Tab-separated table of C-alpha atoms in Angstrom:
chain	number	residue	atom	x	y	z
A	1	MET	CA	-5.181	2.744	-6.396
A	2	LYS	CA	-5.672	4.030	-9.933
A	3	ASN	CA	-3.593	6.367	-11.817
A	4	PHE	CA	-4.742	9.857	-12.254
A	5	LYS	CA	-6.683	10.345	-15.579
A	6	ARG	CA	-8.231	13.811	-16.638
A	7	LYS	CA	-11.821	13.080	-17.898
A	8	ALA	CA	-12.861	16.709	-18.125
A	9	PRO	CA	-12.119	18.694	-20.909
A	10	ILE	CA	-9.549	21.706	-20.136
A	11	THR	CA	-11.275	24.967	-19.870
A	12	VAL	CA	-10.103	27.990	-21.796
A	13	GLN	CA	-9.937	30.156	-18.779
A	14	PRO	CA	-7.149	29.115	-16.316
A	15	TYR	CA	-7.653	28.259	-12.586
A	16	THR	CA	-11.112	27.728	-13.159
A	17	PHE	CA	-12.469	25.853	-9.919
A	18	GLU	CA	-13.446	22.483	-11.369
A	19	TYR	CA	-13.608	19.131	-9.162
A	20	HIS	CA	-11.723	16.217	-10.846
A	21	GLY	CA	-12.858	13.343	-8.500
A	22	LYS	CA	-15.391	10.698	-7.864
A	23	TYR	CA	-17.173	12.106	-4.693
A	24	VAL	CA	-19.529	14.520	-6.040
A	25	ASN	CA	-22.465	13.745	-3.855
A	26	GLU	CA	-20.229	13.964	-0.680
A	27	PRO	CA	-21.927	16.489	1.815
A	28	ILE	CA	-19.531	19.543	2.257
A	29	ASP	CA	-18.605	20.659	5.830
A	30	PHE	CA	-16.414	22.836	7.610
A	31	GLU	CA	-14.460	22.227	10.774
A	32	LEU	CA	-12.999	25.453	12.193
A	33	PHE	CA	-10.307	25.606	15.400
A	34	ILE	CA	-9.314	29.105	16.477
A	35	TYR	CA	-6.987	28.617	19.188
A	36	ASN	CA	-3.950	29.903	21.149
A	37	ASP	CA	-2.256	28.906	24.330
A	38	LEU	CA	-5.089	30.102	26.615
A	39	GLU	CA	-8.450	29.005	24.764
A	40	VAL	CA	-9.807	27.205	21.750
A	41	LYS	CA	-12.804	27.851	19.883
A	42	GLU	CA	-14.134	25.278	17.461
A	43	VAL	CA	-16.820	25.771	15.001
A	44	GLN	CA	-18.518	22.791	12.861
A	45	SER	CA	-21.062	23.787	10.109
A	46	ASN	CA	-21.956	23.161	6.632
A	47	ASP	CA	-22.544	26.819	5.780
A	48	ILE	CA	-19.302	28.864	4.584
A	49	LYS	CA	-20.949	31.861	6.294
A	50	ASP	CA	-20.791	30.755	9.572
A	51	ILE	CA	-17.108	30.036	9.098
A	52	GLU	CA	-16.716	33.556	7.635
A	53	LYS	CA	-18.641	34.948	10.857
A	54	ALA	CA	-16.261	32.915	13.265
A	55	LEU	CA	-13.262	34.421	11.499
A	56	SER	CA	-14.367	38.355	11.717
A	57	ASP	CA	-13.138	38.511	15.570
A	58	LEU	CA	-9.633	37.148	15.324
A	59	LYS	CA	-7.174	38.006	18.052
A	60	PRO	CA	-3.624	38.912	16.526
A	61	LYS	CA	-1.795	35.775	17.859
A	62	ASP	CA	-4.688	33.181	17.169
A	63	MET	CA	-4.121	30.061	15.101
A	64	VAL	CA	-6.634	29.223	12.717
A	65	TRP	CA	-7.057	25.544	11.204
A	66	LEU	CA	-9.775	25.193	8.869
A	67	ASN	CA	-10.654	21.499	7.768
A	68	VAL	CA	-12.929	20.967	4.785
A	69	HIS	CA	-14.467	17.864	3.760
A	70	GLY	CA	-16.269	17.807	0.327
A	71	LEU	CA	-14.297	19.614	-2.713
A	72	HIS	CA	-17.189	19.482	-5.289
A	73	GLU	CA	-18.665	23.066	-4.745
A	74	PRO	CA	-16.762	25.921	-6.664
A	75	GLU	CA	-18.288	28.726	-4.734
A	76	VAL	CA	-16.729	27.535	-1.640
A	77	PHE	CA	-13.397	27.917	-2.941
A	78	ARG	CA	-14.014	31.433	-4.072
A	79	VAL	CA	-15.133	32.355	-0.766
A	80	LEU	CA	-11.953	30.694	0.921
A	81	GLY	CA	-9.454	32.233	-1.677
A	82	ALA	CA	-11.026	35.877	-0.800
A	83	THR	CA	-11.128	35.310	2.863
A	84	PHE	CA	-7.548	33.873	3.282
A	85	SER	CA	-6.179	35.617	0.457
A	86	ILE	CA	-4.753	32.223	-1.143
A	87	PRO	CA	-3.922	32.437	-5.148
A	88	ASN	CA	-6.386	30.657	-7.198
A	89	SER	CA	-3.678	28.712	-8.743
A	90	LEU	CA	-3.033	26.801	-5.504
A	91	LEU	CA	-6.925	26.325	-4.888
A	92	HIS	CA	-7.333	25.209	-8.461
A	93	GLU	CA	-4.902	22.304	-7.741
A	94	VAL	CA	-6.795	21.219	-4.602
A	95	LEU	CA	-9.525	20.206	-6.855
A	96	SER	CA	-7.189	17.337	-8.620
A	97	PRO	CA	-6.799	15.238	-5.582
A	98	ALA	CA	-5.506	12.007	-7.620
A	99	LYS	CA	-2.344	13.694	-8.896
A	100	ARG	CA	1.030	12.814	-7.398
A	101	SER	CA	1.947	14.087	-3.980
A	102	ARG	CA	3.916	17.671	-4.196
A	103	LEU	CA	4.942	20.823	-2.624
A	104	GLU	CA	4.150	24.197	-4.238
A	105	GLU	CA	5.184	27.590	-3.052
A	106	THR	CA	3.852	30.864	-4.017
A	107	ASP	CA	3.275	34.409	-2.439
A	108	MET	CA	4.118	33.667	0.886
A	109	VAL	CA	1.807	30.510	0.786
A	110	ILE	CA	3.079	26.803	1.036
A	111	CYS	CA	0.475	24.115	-0.585
A	112	SER	CA	1.081	20.331	0.113
A	113	HIS	CA	-0.588	17.598	-1.510
A	114	ILE	CA	-0.255	14.586	0.333
A	115	LYS	CA	-1.819	10.981	0.135
A	116	SER	CA	-2.582	8.705	3.327
A	117	VAL	CA	-3.947	5.423	3.474
A	118	ASN	CA	-6.774	3.977	5.430
A	119	LYS	CA	-7.541	0.426	5.101
A	120	PHE	CA	-7.186	-2.779	3.071
A	121	LEU	CA	-10.226	-3.370	0.765
A	122	GLN	CA	-11.638	-6.504	-0.073
A	123	ASN	CA	-10.828	-6.097	-3.838
A	124	GLY	CA	-7.318	-6.208	-2.960
A	125	ASN	CA	-6.547	-2.558	-3.201
A	126	VAL	CA	-5.574	-0.040	-0.656
A	127	GLU	CA	-7.979	2.943	0.170
A	128	VAL	CA	-5.959	6.290	-0.374
A	129	ILE	CA	-7.032	9.230	1.011
A	130	PRO	CA	-5.557	12.505	-0.608
A	131	VAL	CA	-5.269	15.436	1.712
A	132	SER	CA	-4.568	19.028	0.628
A	133	MET	CA	-2.859	21.537	3.031
A	134	ILE	CA	-2.241	25.287	2.463
A	135	LEU	CA	-0.126	27.329	5.003
A	136	LYS	CA	0.377	30.770	5.539
A	137	GLU	CA	1.104	32.630	8.593
A	138	ASN	CA	-1.072	31.672	11.617
A	139	THR	CA	-3.245	29.700	9.375
A	140	LEU	CA	-3.536	26.249	8.061
A	141	LEU	CA	-6.301	24.869	5.770
A	142	SER	CA	-6.835	21.131	5.122
A	143	PHE	CA	-9.085	19.646	2.350
A	144	GLN	CA	-10.379	16.099	1.977
A	145	GLU	CA	-12.765	14.585	-0.592
A	146	LYS	CA	-14.788	12.986	2.144
A	147	HIS	CA	-15.350	12.753	5.877
A	148	ASN	CA	-13.155	10.600	7.781
A	149	ASN	CA	-11.514	10.271	11.353
A	150	LEU	CA	-7.828	10.992	10.025
A	151	PHE	CA	-7.056	13.674	12.387
A	152	ASP	CA	-9.078	12.684	15.498
A	153	VAL	CA	-5.980	12.703	17.468
A	154	VAL	CA	-4.815	16.263	16.458
A	155	ARG	CA	-8.331	17.328	17.360
A	156	GLU	CA	-8.173	15.967	20.726
A	157	ARG	CA	-4.989	17.484	21.403
A	158	ILE	CA	-6.021	20.992	20.322
A	159	ARG	CA	-9.291	20.514	22.566
A	160	THR	CA	-7.154	19.194	25.889
A	161	LYS	CA	-4.099	21.358	25.185
A	162	THR	CA	-2.126	18.086	25.128
A	163	GLY	CA	1.717	18.745	24.128
A	164	SER	CA	2.691	22.031	22.728
A	165	VAL	CA	0.223	22.410	19.803
A	166	ARG	CA	-1.561	25.401	21.426
A	167	ARG	CA	1.880	27.209	21.925
A	168	LYS	CA	3.067	26.540	18.310
A	169	GLY	CA	2.293	27.948	14.812
A	170	GLU	CA	0.878	26.558	11.806
A	171	ASP	CA	4.145	24.614	10.949
A	172	TYR	CA	3.843	22.517	14.055
A	173	LEU	CA	0.138	21.753	13.459
A	174	PHE	CA	1.247	20.945	9.835
A	175	TYR	CA	3.828	18.298	11.280
A	176	LEU	CA	1.229	16.949	13.684
A	177	LEU	CA	-1.399	16.263	10.689
A	178	ILE	CA	1.374	14.465	8.527
A	179	ASP	CA	2.541	12.503	11.606
A	180	SER	CA	-1.179	11.412	12.000
A	181	MET	CA	-1.186	10.264	8.385
A	182	LEU	CA	1.819	8.344	8.786
A	183	GLU	CA	0.451	6.591	11.764
A	184	ASN	CA	-2.117	5.060	9.412
A	185	TYR	CA	0.656	3.534	7.165
A	186	TYR	CA	2.074	1.598	10.270
A	187	THR	CA	-1.211	0.363	10.976
A	188	LEU	CA	-2.095	-0.912	7.468
A	189	LEU	CA	1.402	-2.372	7.356
A	190	ASP	CA	0.923	-4.281	10.346
A	191	ARG	CA	-2.283	-5.614	9.201
A	192	LEU	CA	-0.795	-6.387	5.706
A	193	GLU	CA	2.100	-7.994	7.260
A	194	GLU	CA	-0.195	-10.327	9.353
A	195	ILE	CA	-2.110	-11.478	6.351
A	196	LEU	CA	1.379	-11.961	4.648
A	197	GLU	CA	2.645	-14.313	7.337
A	198	LEU	CA	-0.732	-16.415	6.951
A	199	VAL	CA	-0.218	-16.579	3.205
A	200	VAL	CA	3.305	-17.704	3.448
A	201	LEU	CA	2.427	-20.306	5.865
A	202	GLU	CA	-0.331	-21.422	3.221
A	203	VAL	CA	2.378	-21.442	0.446
A	204	LYS	CA	4.428	-23.942	2.394
A	205	LYS	CA	1.592	-26.582	2.288
A	206	SER	CA	-0.914	-25.476	-0.367
A	207	LYS	CA	-0.657	-27.065	-3.806
A	208	THR	CA	-3.269	-24.986	-5.476
A	209	PRO	CA	-2.603	-21.374	-7.394
A	210	LEU	CA	-5.052	-19.822	-5.043
A	211	THR	CA	-2.218	-18.862	-2.762
A	212	LEU	CA	-0.488	-16.914	-5.767
A	213	GLU	CA	-3.485	-15.119	-6.169
A	214	SER	CA	-3.302	-13.905	-2.619
A	215	LEU	CA	0.518	-13.236	-2.994
A	216	GLN	CA	-0.410	-11.135	-6.087
A	217	ASP	CA	-3.017	-9.009	-4.187
A	218	LEU	CA	-0.686	-8.368	-1.385
A	219	LYS	CA	2.189	-7.421	-3.892
A	220	THR	CA	-0.294	-5.045	-5.520
A	221	CYS	CA	-1.134	-3.469	-2.121
A	222	PHE	CA	2.619	-2.991	-0.917
A	223	LEU	CA	3.236	-1.575	-4.385
A	224	ASP	CA	0.445	0.945	-4.077
A	225	LEU	CA	1.928	1.942	-0.630
A	226	LYS	CA	5.191	2.493	-2.070
A	227	ARG	CA	3.853	4.633	-4.920
A	228	VAL	CA	2.257	7.163	-2.326
A	229	ILE	CA	5.114	7.090	0.239
A	230	ILE	CA	7.905	8.060	-2.211
A	231	PRO	CA	6.456	11.111	-3.164
A	232	LEU	CA	5.561	11.929	0.548
A	233	LYS	CA	9.293	11.422	1.191
A	234	GLU	CA	9.796	14.224	-1.547
A	235	VAL	CA	7.644	16.516	-0.240
A	236	LEU	CA	8.993	16.273	3.296
A	237	SER	CA	12.307	16.997	1.756
A	238	SER	CA	11.138	20.202	0.224
A	239	VAL	CA	9.242	21.205	3.512
A	240	ILE	CA	12.784	20.805	5.437
A	241	ASN	CA	14.321	22.909	2.663
A	242	SER	CA	11.473	25.440	2.996
A	243	THR	CA	12.106	25.689	6.767
A	244	THR	CA	15.700	27.007	6.137
A	245	SER	CA	14.244	29.619	3.725
A	246	ALA	CA	14.157	33.270	4.624
A	247	GLU	CA	11.081	33.360	2.256
A	248	TYR	CA	8.918	31.822	4.652
A	249	PRO	CA	9.646	33.132	7.926
A	250	PHE	CA	6.523	31.751	9.672
A	251	LEU	CA	8.460	28.257	9.433
A	252	GLU	CA	10.654	28.139	12.502
A	253	ASP	CA	14.010	26.757	12.036
A	254	ALA	CA	13.313	25.119	15.579
A	255	ASN	CA	10.791	22.751	13.941
A	256	VAL	CA	13.137	21.417	11.115
A	257	VAL	CA	13.642	18.490	13.639
A	258	TYR	CA	10.249	17.432	13.602
A	259	PHE	CA	9.985	17.296	9.875
A	260	SER	CA	13.271	15.525	9.895
A	261	LYS	CA	11.497	12.672	11.987
A	262	LEU	CA	8.821	12.537	9.619
A	263	TYR	CA	11.371	12.242	6.767
A	264	ASN	CA	13.131	9.359	8.765
A	265	LYS	CA	9.625	7.646	9.200
A	266	THR	CA	9.002	7.813	5.493
A	267	LEU	CA	12.213	5.973	5.146
A	268	GLU	CA	11.299	3.122	7.541
A	269	ILE	CA	7.942	2.687	5.855
A	270	ALA	CA	9.798	2.538	2.293
A	271	ASP	CA	12.600	-0.205	3.637
A	272	GLN	CA	9.683	-1.944	5.437
A	273	ILE	CA	7.693	-2.068	2.451
A	274	ASP	CA	10.774	-3.315	0.242
A	275	ASP	CA	11.335	-6.142	2.793
A	276	GLU	CA	7.825	-7.162	2.562
A	277	LEU	CA	7.796	-7.142	-1.480
A	278	ILE	CA	11.259	-9.115	-0.952
A	279	GLN	CA	9.298	-11.784	1.124
A	280	ILE	CA	6.531	-12.034	-1.400
A	281	GLU	CA	9.214	-12.625	-3.826
A	282	ASN	CA	10.850	-15.307	-1.935
A	283	ALA	CA	7.404	-16.960	-1.004
A	284	THR	CA	6.385	-16.903	-4.791
A	285	ASN	CA	9.865	-18.551	-5.802
A	286	PHE	CA	9.522	-21.081	-3.005
A	287	PHE	CA	5.924	-21.852	-4.274
A	288	PHE	CA	7.159	-22.606	-7.769
A	289	SER	CA	10.186	-24.444	-6.224
A	290	MET	CA	7.891	-26.758	-4.349
A	291	GLN	CA	5.671	-27.196	-7.416
A	292	SER	CA	8.786	-28.161	-9.399
A	293	HIS	CA	9.879	-30.559	-6.660
A	294	ARG	CA	6.439	-32.186	-6.677
A	295	MET	CA	6.601	-32.585	-10.397
A	296	ASN	CA	10.156	-34.126	-10.303
A	297	GLU	CA	9.022	-36.456	-7.571
A	298	ILE	CA	6.149	-37.653	-9.895
A	299	MET	CA	8.292	-37.667	-12.893
A	300	LYS	CA	10.820	-39.832	-10.874
A	301	VAL	CA	8.346	-42.375	-9.847
A	302	LEU	CA	6.948	-42.694	-13.294
A	303	THR	CA	10.371	-43.108	-14.672
A	304	ILE	CA	11.404	-45.926	-12.287
A	305	VAL	CA	8.034	-47.748	-13.133
A	306	SER	CA	8.762	-47.480	-16.678
A	307	VAL	CA	12.376	-48.542	-16.227
A	308	LEU	CA	11.110	-51.563	-14.262
A	309	PHE	CA	8.919	-52.632	-16.937
A	310	ILE	CA	11.320	-52.461	-19.765
A	311	PRO	CA	13.200	-55.906	-19.224
A	312	LEU	CA	9.714	-57.416	-18.291
A	313	THR	CA	8.283	-56.253	-21.370
A	314	PHE	CA	11.459	-57.600	-23.467
A	315	ILE	CA	11.039	-61.067	-21.646
A	316	VAL	CA	7.340	-61.116	-22.279
A	317	GLY	CA	7.883	-59.926	-26.030
A	318	VAL	CA	10.350	-62.823	-26.478
A	319	TYR	CA	8.169	-65.504	-25.318
A	320	GLY	CA	5.294	-64.204	-27.005
A	321	MET	CA	6.969	-64.722	-30.691
A	322	ASN	CA	5.276	-67.295	-32.847
A	323	PHE	CA	8.171	-69.833	-33.080
A	324	MET	CA	8.009	-73.585	-32.527
A	325	ASN	CA	11.667	-74.048	-31.331
A	326	ILE	CA	11.246	-72.046	-28.091
A	327	PRO	CA	12.870	-74.630	-25.558
A	328	GLU	CA	11.264	-73.237	-22.542
A	329	LEU	CA	7.891	-73.542	-24.015
A	330	SER	CA	7.998	-77.323	-23.282
A	331	MET	CA	9.231	-77.125	-20.048
A	332	PRO	CA	6.491	-78.393	-17.364
A	333	ASN	CA	7.256	-75.456	-15.100
A	334	GLY	CA	8.747	-72.835	-17.753
A	335	TYR	CA	5.805	-70.280	-16.892
A	336	PHE	CA	7.102	-70.333	-13.111
A	337	TYR	CA	10.826	-70.054	-14.159
A	338	VAL	CA	9.796	-67.100	-16.351
A	339	TRP	CA	8.063	-65.378	-13.393
A	340	GLY	CA	10.758	-65.978	-11.194
A	341	VAL	CA	13.420	-64.383	-13.491
A	342	MET	CA	11.192	-61.230	-13.828
A	343	LEU	CA	10.676	-61.020	-10.019
A	344	VAL	CA	14.356	-61.230	-9.514
A	345	LEU	CA	15.192	-58.545	-12.311
A	346	VAL	CA	12.755	-56.245	-10.490
A	347	VAL	CA	14.274	-56.832	-7.112
A	348	LEU	CA	17.695	-56.375	-8.422
A	349	MET	CA	17.000	-53.174	-10.148
A	350	LEU	CA	15.041	-51.674	-7.237
A	351	GLY	CA	18.226	-52.546	-5.070
A	352	TYR	CA	20.427	-51.054	-7.508
A	353	PHE	CA	18.017	-47.498	-7.678
A	354	LYS	CA	18.263	-47.853	-4.073
A	355	TRP	CA	22.132	-48.090	-3.838
A	356	LYS	CA	22.357	-45.333	-6.305
A	357	LYS	CA	20.064	-43.070	-3.890
A	358	TRP	CA	17.590	-42.611	-6.846
A	359	PHE	CA	14.661	-42.600	-4.586
């Protein structure tokens, strides 16, 4: 996950619809659900006119969910702003998906910018999916840069009338969408934990720095997750405060408990990420400790060998001097006597080292 960088120049006119993302060639498509407790109507199209036509015969208590894939066409946002009476200031922010997760409120409309995660990439990063959602009475609009299956569970619940989604309003749908996004966090965390367990086992027996690279990649992934879950926690806290505000009567007080559950989930995910980061830190310290231990063992062996040869080198040096009056040189078995002395010294020194438990 990369930090947001504004590459396009700031225009003179405020709230100009200009996409600040990388999926400029992604096909735009619309997915519209119009439902109530008795029936549901689903429209899928890549033409905004089909959506306008489907919205022309709404019933008073119909709930509208429009999911948009592809953000690079400015005309689409002009039409959506006019159709749903959404301020341009909110739609303008949707076109900057890389910004930090946040919640904005204006003119009886709530706009949230949230990041979900999808999978662990081969380059050691986490794929982050920015999702913007705009809520107003009986209406929820969601925006994504490219097509994905992030909300498949919610779609199926609406089609099959599972649970109470068809009986509740946009705030409950908002809860279901965020809950679906949080499930991806759990799925990705489970996958990363499995990888981490294997890497930790490898750390215990590996002597190469390649395992450190794996640990660093995992640490980067967990830090990326933490960077997106902490702002999401703040967004949910703001939503909980908004549900108790008389300014937004379409947010029911009875649904506060659902957002509280989501808030608790973000706390669990954040705690789990912290636990994994601690495990990575412990594994890294263990690797360096083992490397230091191996180095100490090698140095101990080399030191013992060096100490053993010090007296032997002294003896050889004495009998290697060029003096005529060295009595042992004239002894018939002097060579063997010297060898015997040196071997006895070696045995005695090894016994002493063993007694001192130096090896």
